[in-house]
């Protein structure tokens, strides 16, 4: 009977095999694909005071950006208890779904389907672009969060807002005063729009939610959005080579 003599070469082979197995198991765990799912909505409202946007769906991933309460974010998909999102600055990452309130721009209960009659004719969002509808819903969501009634689309004010937005792109300026039409008050008057009170917000931004967030973070713009004397609006959104999009929202009270 031969005795077993331990060879250091075998020890090296065994250790190497164990190390390889550990690496394979770690790689499989770290990079295993999780299933994505459709959330049923594309815009969410942040409910946390401050929310971390992480590089992946989990707290072990690094923080790449932060968003604050009542900010709007673009939601692409869900993965477990996380949403894959885009936030201001064009950061794409993951946030915990428990801090996101779904916003439904195309819901049948949305203000986008609201109709009414006024001196300006039928009031409807049926002819608004998708960008304009989304901004309209985001604005009314902010008003609802602050206990205010929803704005309605006035067809004549809508026309003026679009013309102003296009004028800003064509004439390459960013100002409430148009070299073509003058002040917002002059412009509304020239298009024969009657009102008791009025205001205007403008923005240059690459995303609809980014424009609304910027307005809500500016005291003057926020005051227009949350002005209880305004009950009608018009929104123009036009592609811009400089900003991505130009936004014009005109408000009137009557």
PDB file of C-alpha atoms in Angstrom:
ATOM      1  CA  UNK A   1       0.000   0.000   0.000  1.00  0.00           C
ATOM      2  CA  UNK A   2       1.433   3.328  -1.108  1.00  0.00           C
ATOM      3  CA  UNK A   3       1.313   6.351   1.142  1.00  0.00           C
ATOM      4  CA  UNK A   4      -0.173   9.630  -0.180  1.00  0.00           C
ATOM      5  CA  UNK A   5       2.413  12.306  -0.670  1.00  0.00           C
ATOM      6  CA  UNK A   6       0.959  15.858  -0.930  1.00  0.00           C
ATOM      7  CA  UNK A   7       2.249  17.784  -3.932  1.00  0.00           C
ATOM      8  CA  UNK A   8       2.327  21.610  -3.874  1.00  0.00           C
ATOM      9  CA  UNK A   9       1.375  21.574  -7.552  1.00  0.00           C
ATOM     10  CA  UNK A  10      -2.017  20.041  -6.688  1.00  0.00           C
ATOM     11  CA  UNK A  11      -2.586  22.668  -3.997  1.00  0.00           C
ATOM     12  CA  UNK A  12      -2.007  25.439  -6.547  1.00  0.00           C
ATOM     13  CA  UNK A  13      -4.457  23.832  -9.017  1.00  0.00           C
ATOM     14  CA  UNK A  14      -7.162  23.421  -6.357  1.00  0.00           C
ATOM     15  CA  UNK A  15      -6.812  27.037  -5.165  1.00  0.00           C
ATOM     16  CA  UNK A  16      -6.941  28.290  -8.761  1.00  0.00           C
ATOM     17  CA  UNK A  17     -10.148  26.355  -9.429  1.00  0.00           C
ATOM     18  CA  UNK A  18     -11.799  27.763  -6.267  1.00  0.00           C
ATOM     19  CA  UNK A  19     -10.832  31.330  -7.207  1.00  0.00           C
ATOM     20  CA  UNK A  20     -12.257  30.874 -10.725  1.00  0.00           C
ATOM     21  CA  UNK A  21     -15.540  29.552  -9.317  1.00  0.00           C
ATOM     22  CA  UNK A  22     -15.844  32.524  -6.936  1.00  0.00           C
ATOM     23  CA  UNK A  23     -15.213  34.978  -9.796  1.00  0.00           C
ATOM     24  CA  UNK A  24     -17.795  33.268 -12.014  1.00  0.00           C
ATOM     25  CA  UNK A  25     -20.402  33.274  -9.233  1.00  0.00           C
ATOM     26  CA  UNK A  26     -19.750  36.950  -8.459  1.00  0.00           C
ATOM     27  CA  UNK A  27     -19.948  37.912 -12.143  1.00  0.00           C
ATOM     28  CA  UNK A  28     -23.219  36.034 -12.565  1.00  0.00           C
ATOM     29  CA  UNK A  29     -24.742  37.681  -9.509  1.00  0.00           C
ATOM     30  CA  UNK A  30     -23.627  41.195 -10.440  1.00  0.00           C
ATOM     31  CA  UNK A  31     -24.577  41.157 -14.088  1.00  0.00           C
ATOM     32  CA  UNK A  32     -27.676  38.984 -14.165  1.00  0.00           C
ATOM     33  CA  UNK A  33     -30.396  40.687 -16.226  1.00  0.00           C
ATOM     34  CA  UNK A  34     -33.578  41.591 -14.396  1.00  0.00           C
ATOM     35  CA  UNK A  35     -36.899  41.855 -16.184  1.00  0.00           C
ATOM     36  CA  UNK A  36     -38.099  45.305 -17.167  1.00  0.00           C
ATOM     37  CA  UNK A  37     -41.798  46.124 -17.257  1.00  0.00           C
ATOM     38  CA  UNK A  38     -44.000  48.869 -18.682  1.00  0.00           C
ATOM     39  CA  UNK A  39     -45.107  51.292 -15.958  1.00  0.00           C
ATOM     40  CA  UNK A  40     -48.180  52.556 -17.845  1.00  0.00           C
ATOM     41  CA  UNK A  41     -47.097  56.190 -17.498  1.00  0.00           C
ATOM     42  CA  UNK A  42     -44.216  58.325 -18.803  1.00  0.00           C
ATOM     43  CA  UNK A  43     -44.053  61.206 -16.308  1.00  0.00           C
ATOM     44  CA  UNK A  44     -43.736  60.994 -12.541  1.00  0.00           C
ATOM     45  CA  UNK A  45     -43.860  63.508  -9.689  1.00  0.00           C
ATOM     46  CA  UNK A  46     -41.196  63.268  -6.957  1.00  0.00           C
ATOM     47  CA  UNK A  47     -42.752  63.009  -3.475  1.00  0.00           C
ATOM     48  CA  UNK A  48     -39.561  62.769  -1.371  1.00  0.00           C
ATOM     49  CA  UNK A  49     -37.885  65.933  -0.091  1.00  0.00           C
ATOM     50  CA  UNK A  50     -34.683  64.829  -1.856  1.00  0.00           C
ATOM     51  CA  UNK A  51     -34.443  61.732  -4.028  1.00  0.00           C
ATOM     52  CA  UNK A  52     -31.208  60.082  -5.159  1.00  0.00           C
ATOM     53  CA  UNK A  53     -30.880  58.996  -8.768  1.00  0.00           C
ATOM     54  CA  UNK A  54     -28.570  55.986  -8.879  1.00  0.00           C
ATOM     55  CA  UNK A  55     -26.546  54.381 -11.654  1.00  0.00           C
ATOM     56  CA  UNK A  56     -28.570  51.170 -11.310  1.00  0.00           C
ATOM     57  CA  UNK A  57     -31.656  49.696  -9.598  1.00  0.00           C
ATOM     58  CA  UNK A  58     -30.373  49.343  -6.044  1.00  0.00           C
ATOM     59  CA  UNK A  59     -28.834  51.224  -3.120  1.00  0.00           C
ATOM     60  CA  UNK A  60     -25.418  49.687  -3.841  1.00  0.00           C
ATOM     61  CA  UNK A  61     -25.136  51.700  -7.053  1.00  0.00           C
ATOM     62  CA  UNK A  62     -23.530  55.139  -6.867  1.00  0.00           C
ATOM     63  CA  UNK A  63     -25.609  58.337  -6.799  1.00  0.00           C
ATOM     64  CA  UNK A  64     -25.348  60.208 -10.113  1.00  0.00           C
ATOM     65  CA  UNK A  65     -27.876  63.009  -9.465  1.00  0.00           C
ATOM     66  CA  UNK A  66     -30.518  64.208  -7.015  1.00  0.00           C
ATOM     67  CA  UNK A  67     -34.012  65.602  -7.566  1.00  0.00           C
ATOM     68  CA  UNK A  68     -36.221  67.540  -5.191  1.00  0.00           C
ATOM     69  CA  UNK A  69     -39.853  67.287  -4.152  1.00  0.00           C
ATOM     70  CA  UNK A  70     -42.493  68.178  -6.769  1.00  0.00           C
ATOM     71  CA  UNK A  71     -40.000  67.816  -9.623  1.00  0.00           C
ATOM     72  CA  UNK A  72     -41.174  66.018 -12.746  1.00  0.00           C
ATOM     73  CA  UNK A  73     -39.128  63.176 -14.180  1.00  0.00           C
ATOM     74  CA  UNK A  74     -39.393  61.071 -17.332  1.00  0.00           C
ATOM     75  CA  UNK A  75     -40.115  57.407 -16.547  1.00  0.00           C
ATOM     76  CA  UNK A  76     -39.018  54.824 -19.116  1.00  0.00           C
ATOM     77  CA  UNK A  77     -39.660  51.475 -17.399  1.00  0.00           C
ATOM     78  CA  UNK A  78     -39.805  49.627 -14.106  1.00  0.00           C
ATOM     79  CA  UNK A  79     -37.385  47.042 -12.778  1.00  0.00           C
ATOM     80  CA  UNK A  80     -38.354  45.463  -9.472  1.00  0.00           C
ATOM     81  CA  UNK A  81     -38.984  48.227  -6.943  1.00  0.00           C
ATOM     82  CA  UNK A  82     -37.175  50.810  -9.078  1.00  0.00           C
ATOM     83  CA  UNK A  83     -37.971  53.034 -12.053  1.00  0.00           C
ATOM     84  CA  UNK A  84     -35.545  53.801 -14.864  1.00  0.00           C
ATOM     85  CA  UNK A  85     -35.803  57.565 -15.348  1.00  0.00           C
ATOM     86  CA  UNK A  86     -34.397  60.684 -16.984  1.00  0.00           C
ATOM     87  CA  UNK A  87     -34.012  63.858 -14.928  1.00  0.00           C
ATOM     88  CA  UNK A  88     -32.859  67.431 -15.505  1.00  0.00           C
ATOM     89  CA  UNK A  89     -29.335  67.551 -16.886  1.00  0.00           C
ATOM     90  CA  UNK A  90     -30.223  64.554 -19.096  1.00  0.00           C
ATOM     91  CA  UNK A  91     -29.067  62.095 -16.417  1.00  0.00           C
ATOM     92  CA  UNK A  92     -30.482  58.591 -16.869  1.00  0.00           C
ATOM     93  CA  UNK A  93     -30.599  56.328 -13.835  1.00  0.00           C
ATOM     94  CA  UNK A  94     -32.818  54.535 -11.344  1.00  0.00           C
ATOM     95  CA  UNK A  95     -34.977  55.792  -8.456  1.00  0.00           C
ATOM     96  CA  UNK A  96     -37.029  54.022  -5.818  1.00  0.00           C
ATOM     97  CA  UNK A  97     -40.611  53.718  -7.102  1.00  0.00           C
ATOM     98  CA  UNK A  98     -42.133  54.416  -3.671  1.00  0.00           C
ATOM     99  CA  UNK A  99     -41.146  58.083  -4.006  1.00  0.00           C
ATOM    100  CA  UNK A 100     -42.698  58.616  -7.445  1.00  0.00           C
ATOM    101  CA  UNK A 101     -46.325  59.566  -8.031  1.00  0.00           C
ATOM    102  CA  UNK A 102     -47.543  58.557 -11.524  1.00  0.00           C
ATOM    103  CA  UNK A 103     -48.844  61.319 -13.796  1.00  0.00           C
ATOM    104  CA  UNK A 104     -51.164  60.208 -16.578  1.00  0.00           C
ATOM    105  CA  UNK A 105     -51.092  62.723 -19.475  1.00  0.00           C
ATOM    106  CA  UNK A 106     -53.336  60.547 -21.656  1.00  0.00           C
ATOM    107  CA  UNK A 107     -55.790  59.395 -18.979  1.00  0.00           C
ATOM    108  CA  UNK A 108     -59.485  59.650 -19.816  1.00  0.00           C
ATOM    109  CA  UNK A 109     -59.881  61.529 -16.535  1.00  0.00           C
ATOM    110  CA  UNK A 110     -57.192  64.013 -17.452  1.00  0.00           C
ATOM    111  CA  UNK A 111     -57.782  67.716 -17.906  1.00  0.00           C
ATOM    112  CA  UNK A 112     -56.494  67.251 -21.449  1.00  0.00           C
ATOM    113  CA  UNK A 113     -59.935  66.026 -22.470  1.00  0.00           C
ATOM    114  CA  UNK A 114     -61.686  69.001 -20.956  1.00  0.00           C
ATOM    115  CA  UNK A 115     -64.080  70.947 -23.167  1.00  0.00           C
ATOM    116  CA  UNK A 116     -66.049  74.102 -22.573  1.00  0.00           C
ATOM    117  CA  UNK A 117     -67.617  76.976 -24.438  1.00  0.00           C
ATOM    118  CA  UNK A 118     -66.505  80.581 -24.259  1.00  0.00           C
ATOM    119  CA  UNK A 119     -66.585  83.782 -26.260  1.00  0.00           C
ATOM    120  CA  UNK A 120     -63.514  82.485 -28.092  1.00  0.00           C
ATOM    121  CA  UNK A 121     -65.339  79.376 -29.292  1.00  0.00           C
ATOM    122  CA  UNK A 122     -64.931  75.714 -28.344  1.00  0.00           C
ATOM    123  CA  UNK A 123     -62.202  75.158 -25.768  1.00  0.00           C
ATOM    124  CA  UNK A 124     -60.403  71.813 -26.250  1.00  0.00           C
ATOM    125  CA  UNK A 125     -56.927  70.310 -26.257  1.00  0.00           C
ATOM    126  CA  UNK A 126     -57.748  68.090 -29.227  1.00  0.00           C
ATOM    127  CA  UNK A 127     -55.545  70.165 -31.542  1.00  0.00           C
ATOM    128  CA  UNK A 128     -52.594  70.461 -29.191  1.00  0.00           C
ATOM    129  CA  UNK A 129     -49.335  68.696 -29.995  1.00  0.00           C
ATOM    130  CA  UNK A 130     -48.158  65.929 -27.673  1.00  0.00           C
ATOM    131  CA  UNK A 131     -45.599  68.310 -26.165  1.00  0.00           C
ATOM    132  CA  UNK A 132     -48.232  70.968 -25.554  1.00  0.00           C
ATOM    133  CA  UNK A 133     -50.626  68.454 -23.989  1.00  0.00           C
ATOM    134  CA  UNK A 134     -47.946  67.195 -21.631  1.00  0.00           C
ATOM    135  CA  UNK A 135     -47.011  70.712 -20.491  1.00  0.00           C
ATOM    136  CA  UNK A 136     -50.712  71.520 -20.048  1.00  0.00           C
ATOM    137  CA  UNK A 137     -51.201  68.469 -17.812  1.00  0.00           C
ATOM    138  CA  UNK A 138     -48.046  69.095 -15.814  1.00  0.00           C
ATOM    139  CA  UNK A 139     -49.127  72.686 -15.155  1.00  0.00           C
ATOM    140  CA  UNK A 140     -52.605  71.636 -14.063  1.00  0.00           C
ATOM    141  CA  UNK A 141     -51.094  68.954 -11.822  1.00  0.00           C
ATOM    142  CA  UNK A 142     -49.145  71.682 -10.020  1.00  0.00           C
ATOM    143  CA  UNK A 143     -52.306  73.743  -9.635  1.00  0.00           C
ATOM    144  CA  UNK A 144     -54.211  70.728  -8.281  1.00  0.00           C
ATOM    145  CA  UNK A 145     -51.422  70.065  -5.757  1.00  0.00           C
ATOM    146  CA  UNK A 146     -51.934  73.608  -4.502  1.00  0.00           C
ATOM    147  CA  UNK A 147     -55.727  73.440  -4.301  1.00  0.00           C
ATOM    148  CA  UNK A 148     -56.388  75.487  -7.453  1.00  0.00           C
ATOM    149  CA  UNK A 149     -58.831  74.786 -10.261  1.00  0.00           C
ATOM    150  CA  UNK A 150     -57.492  73.556 -13.574  1.00  0.00           C
ATOM    151  CA  UNK A 151     -56.749  75.934 -16.414  1.00  0.00           C
ATOM    152  CA  UNK A 152     -58.670  75.540 -19.684  1.00  0.00           C
ATOM    153  CA  UNK A 153     -57.346  76.033 -23.175  1.00  0.00           C
ATOM    154  CA  UNK A 154     -58.529  79.182 -24.920  1.00  0.00           C
ATOM    155  CA  UNK A 155     -58.251  78.659 -28.663  1.00  0.00           C
ATOM    156  CA  UNK A 156     -57.215  82.244 -29.430  1.00  0.00           C
ATOM    157  CA  UNK A 157     -54.631  82.390 -26.646  1.00  0.00           C
ATOM    158  CA  UNK A 158     -53.329  79.017 -27.848  1.00  0.00           C
ATOM    159  CA  UNK A 159     -52.872  80.479 -31.316  1.00  0.00           C
ATOM    160  CA  UNK A 160     -50.971  83.482 -29.950  1.00  0.00           C
ATOM    161  CA  UNK A 161     -48.679  81.327 -27.763  1.00  0.00           C
ATOM    162  CA  UNK A 162     -47.693  79.188 -30.739  1.00  0.00           C
ATOM    163  CA  UNK A 163     -47.003  82.233 -32.904  1.00  0.00           C
ATOM    164  CA  UNK A 164     -44.858  83.755 -30.139  1.00  0.00           C
ATOM    165  CA  UNK A 165     -42.864  80.533 -29.695  1.00  0.00           C
ATOM    166  CA  UNK A 166     -42.223  80.262 -33.435  1.00  0.00           C
ATOM    167  CA  UNK A 167     -41.277  83.948 -33.576  1.00  0.00           C
ATOM    168  CA  UNK A 168     -38.687  83.405 -30.833  1.00  0.00           C
ATOM    169  CA  UNK A 169     -37.112  80.589 -32.840  1.00  0.00           C
ATOM    170  CA  UNK A 170     -37.269  82.384 -36.199  1.00  0.00           C
ATOM    171  CA  UNK A 171     -35.896  85.689 -34.866  1.00  0.00           C
ATOM    172  CA  UNK A 172     -33.432  83.968 -32.491  1.00  0.00           C
ATOM    173  CA  UNK A 173     -34.309  85.882 -29.333  1.00  0.00           C
ATOM    174  CA  UNK A 174     -35.313  84.972 -25.786  1.00  0.00           C
ATOM    175  CA  UNK A 175     -37.467  87.695 -24.305  1.00  0.00           C
ATOM    176  CA  UNK A 176     -41.020  88.513 -23.309  1.00  0.00           C
ATOM    177  CA  UNK A 177     -40.818  91.426 -25.762  1.00  0.00           C
ATOM    178  CA  UNK A 178     -41.009  90.358 -29.391  1.00  0.00           C
ATOM    179  CA  UNK A 179     -39.309  92.490 -32.065  1.00  0.00           C
ATOM    180  CA  UNK A 180     -42.310  91.599 -34.229  1.00  0.00           C
ATOM    181  CA  UNK A 181     -45.288  91.847 -31.874  1.00  0.00           C
ATOM    182  CA  UNK A 182     -44.059  93.832 -28.874  1.00  0.00           C
ATOM    183  CA  UNK A 183     -45.012  92.912 -25.297  1.00  0.00           C
ATOM    184  CA  UNK A 184     -47.381  90.017 -24.464  1.00  0.00           C
ATOM    185  CA  UNK A 185     -50.051  92.635 -23.728  1.00  0.00           C
ATOM    186  CA  UNK A 186     -49.536  94.263 -27.132  1.00  0.00           C
ATOM    187  CA  UNK A 187     -49.590  90.890 -28.850  1.00  0.00           C
ATOM    188  CA  UNK A 188     -52.840  89.743 -27.240  1.00  0.00           C
ATOM    189  CA  UNK A 189     -54.410  93.075 -28.095  1.00  0.00           C
ATOM    190  CA  UNK A 190     -53.293  92.873 -31.736  1.00  0.00           C
ATOM    191  CA  UNK A 191     -54.921  89.422 -31.993  1.00  0.00           C
ATOM    192  CA  UNK A 192     -58.094  90.833 -30.402  1.00  0.00           C
ATOM    193  CA  UNK A 193     -57.975  88.647 -27.280  1.00  0.00           C
ATOM    194  CA  UNK A 194     -59.959  90.178 -24.410  1.00  0.00           C
ATOM    195  CA  UNK A 195     -59.009  89.530 -20.772  1.00  0.00           C
ATOM    196  CA  UNK A 196     -59.156  90.936 -17.253  1.00  0.00           C
ATOM    197  CA  UNK A 197     -55.664  89.746 -16.234  1.00  0.00           C
ATOM    198  CA  UNK A 198     -52.763  88.166 -18.091  1.00  0.00           C
ATOM    199  CA  UNK A 199     -49.255  86.761 -17.718  1.00  0.00           C
ATOM    200  CA  UNK A 200     -46.640  84.905 -19.730  1.00  0.00           C
ATOM    201  CA  UNK A 201     -43.974  82.273 -19.014  1.00  0.00           C
ATOM    202  CA  UNK A 202     -41.199  81.418 -21.472  1.00  0.00           C
ATOM    203  CA  UNK A 203     -38.486  78.754 -21.319  1.00  0.00           C
ATOM    204  CA  UNK A 204     -35.806  77.075 -23.383  1.00  0.00           C
ATOM    205  CA  UNK A 205     -35.301  73.439 -22.432  1.00  0.00           C
ATOM    206  CA  UNK A 206     -34.700  70.005 -23.923  1.00  0.00           C
ATOM    207  CA  UNK A 207     -37.662  68.418 -22.115  1.00  0.00           C
ATOM    208  CA  UNK A 208     -41.238  69.313 -21.210  1.00  0.00           C
ATOM    209  CA  UNK A 209     -40.852  68.330 -17.560  1.00  0.00           C
ATOM    210  CA  UNK A 210     -37.578  70.258 -17.392  1.00  0.00           C
ATOM    211  CA  UNK A 211     -39.316  73.453 -18.545  1.00  0.00           C
ATOM    212  CA  UNK A 212     -42.101  73.087 -15.962  1.00  0.00           C
ATOM    213  CA  UNK A 213     -39.571  72.292 -13.208  1.00  0.00           C
ATOM    214  CA  UNK A 214     -37.609  75.419 -14.121  1.00  0.00           C
ATOM    215  CA  UNK A 215     -40.774  77.523 -13.953  1.00  0.00           C
ATOM    216  CA  UNK A 216     -41.749  76.062 -10.582  1.00  0.00           C
ATOM    217  CA  UNK A 217     -38.274  76.841  -9.228  1.00  0.00           C
ATOM    218  CA  UNK A 218     -38.579  80.488 -10.287  1.00  0.00           C
ATOM    219  CA  UNK A 219     -40.746  82.666  -8.001  1.00  0.00           C
ATOM    220  CA  UNK A 220     -42.111  84.850 -10.820  1.00  0.00           C
ATOM    221  CA  UNK A 221     -42.993  81.977 -13.134  1.00  0.00           C
ATOM    222  CA  UNK A 222     -44.405  79.914 -10.284  1.00  0.00           C
ATOM    223  CA  UNK A 223     -46.634  82.853  -9.302  1.00  0.00           C
ATOM    224  CA  UNK A 224     -48.163  82.840 -12.796  1.00  0.00           C
ATOM    225  CA  UNK A 225     -48.800  79.088 -12.694  1.00  0.00           C
ATOM    226  CA  UNK A 226     -50.437  79.306  -9.268  1.00  0.00           C
ATOM    227  CA  UNK A 227     -52.339  82.547  -9.872  1.00  0.00           C
ATOM    228  CA  UNK A 228     -55.970  81.921  -8.955  1.00  0.00           C
ATOM    229  CA  UNK A 229     -57.149  84.807 -11.141  1.00  0.00           C
ATOM    230  CA  UNK A 230     -56.022  82.967 -14.287  1.00  0.00           C
ATOM    231  CA  UNK A 231     -58.511  80.425 -15.662  1.00  0.00           C
ATOM    232  CA  UNK A 232     -57.486  80.100 -19.334  1.00  0.00           C
ATOM    233  CA  UNK A 233     -54.186  79.416 -21.025  1.00  0.00           C
ATOM    234  CA  UNK A 234     -52.438  78.782 -24.321  1.00  0.00           C
ATOM    235  CA  UNK A 235     -49.197  76.807 -24.714  1.00  0.00           C
ATOM    236  CA  UNK A 236     -46.770  76.860 -27.630  1.00  0.00           C
ATOM    237  CA  UNK A 237     -43.889  74.384 -27.895  1.00  0.00           C
ATOM    238  CA  UNK A 238     -41.579  74.685 -30.916  1.00  0.00           C
ATOM    239  CA  UNK A 239     -38.330  72.856 -31.737  1.00  0.00           C
ATOM    240  CA  UNK A 240     -35.264  75.053 -31.262  1.00  0.00           C
ATOM    241  CA  UNK A 241     -31.735  74.429 -32.563  1.00  0.00           C
ATOM    242  CA  UNK A 242     -30.386  76.396 -29.593  1.00  0.00           C
ATOM    243  CA  UNK A 243     -32.385  75.049 -26.647  1.00  0.00           C
ATOM    244  CA  UNK A 244     -33.983  71.865 -27.934  1.00  0.00           C
ATOM    245  CA  UNK A 245     -37.452  73.387 -27.484  1.00  0.00           C
ATOM    246  CA  UNK A 246     -38.887  76.842 -26.904  1.00  0.00           C
ATOM    247  CA  UNK A 247     -41.878  77.045 -24.542  1.00  0.00           C
ATOM    248  CA  UNK A 248     -44.396  79.882 -24.323  1.00  0.00           C
ATOM    249  CA  UNK A 249     -47.342  79.745 -21.929  1.00  0.00           C
ATOM    250  CA  UNK A 250     -49.789  82.624 -21.878  1.00  0.00           C
ATOM    251  CA  UNK A 251     -52.341  82.973 -19.089  1.00  0.00           C
ATOM    252  CA  UNK A 252     -55.505  85.065 -18.994  1.00  0.00           C
ATOM    253  CA  UNK A 253     -58.272  85.624 -16.506  1.00  0.00           C
ATOM    254  CA  UNK A 254     -61.765  86.483 -17.651  1.00  0.00           C
TER     255      UNK A 254
END
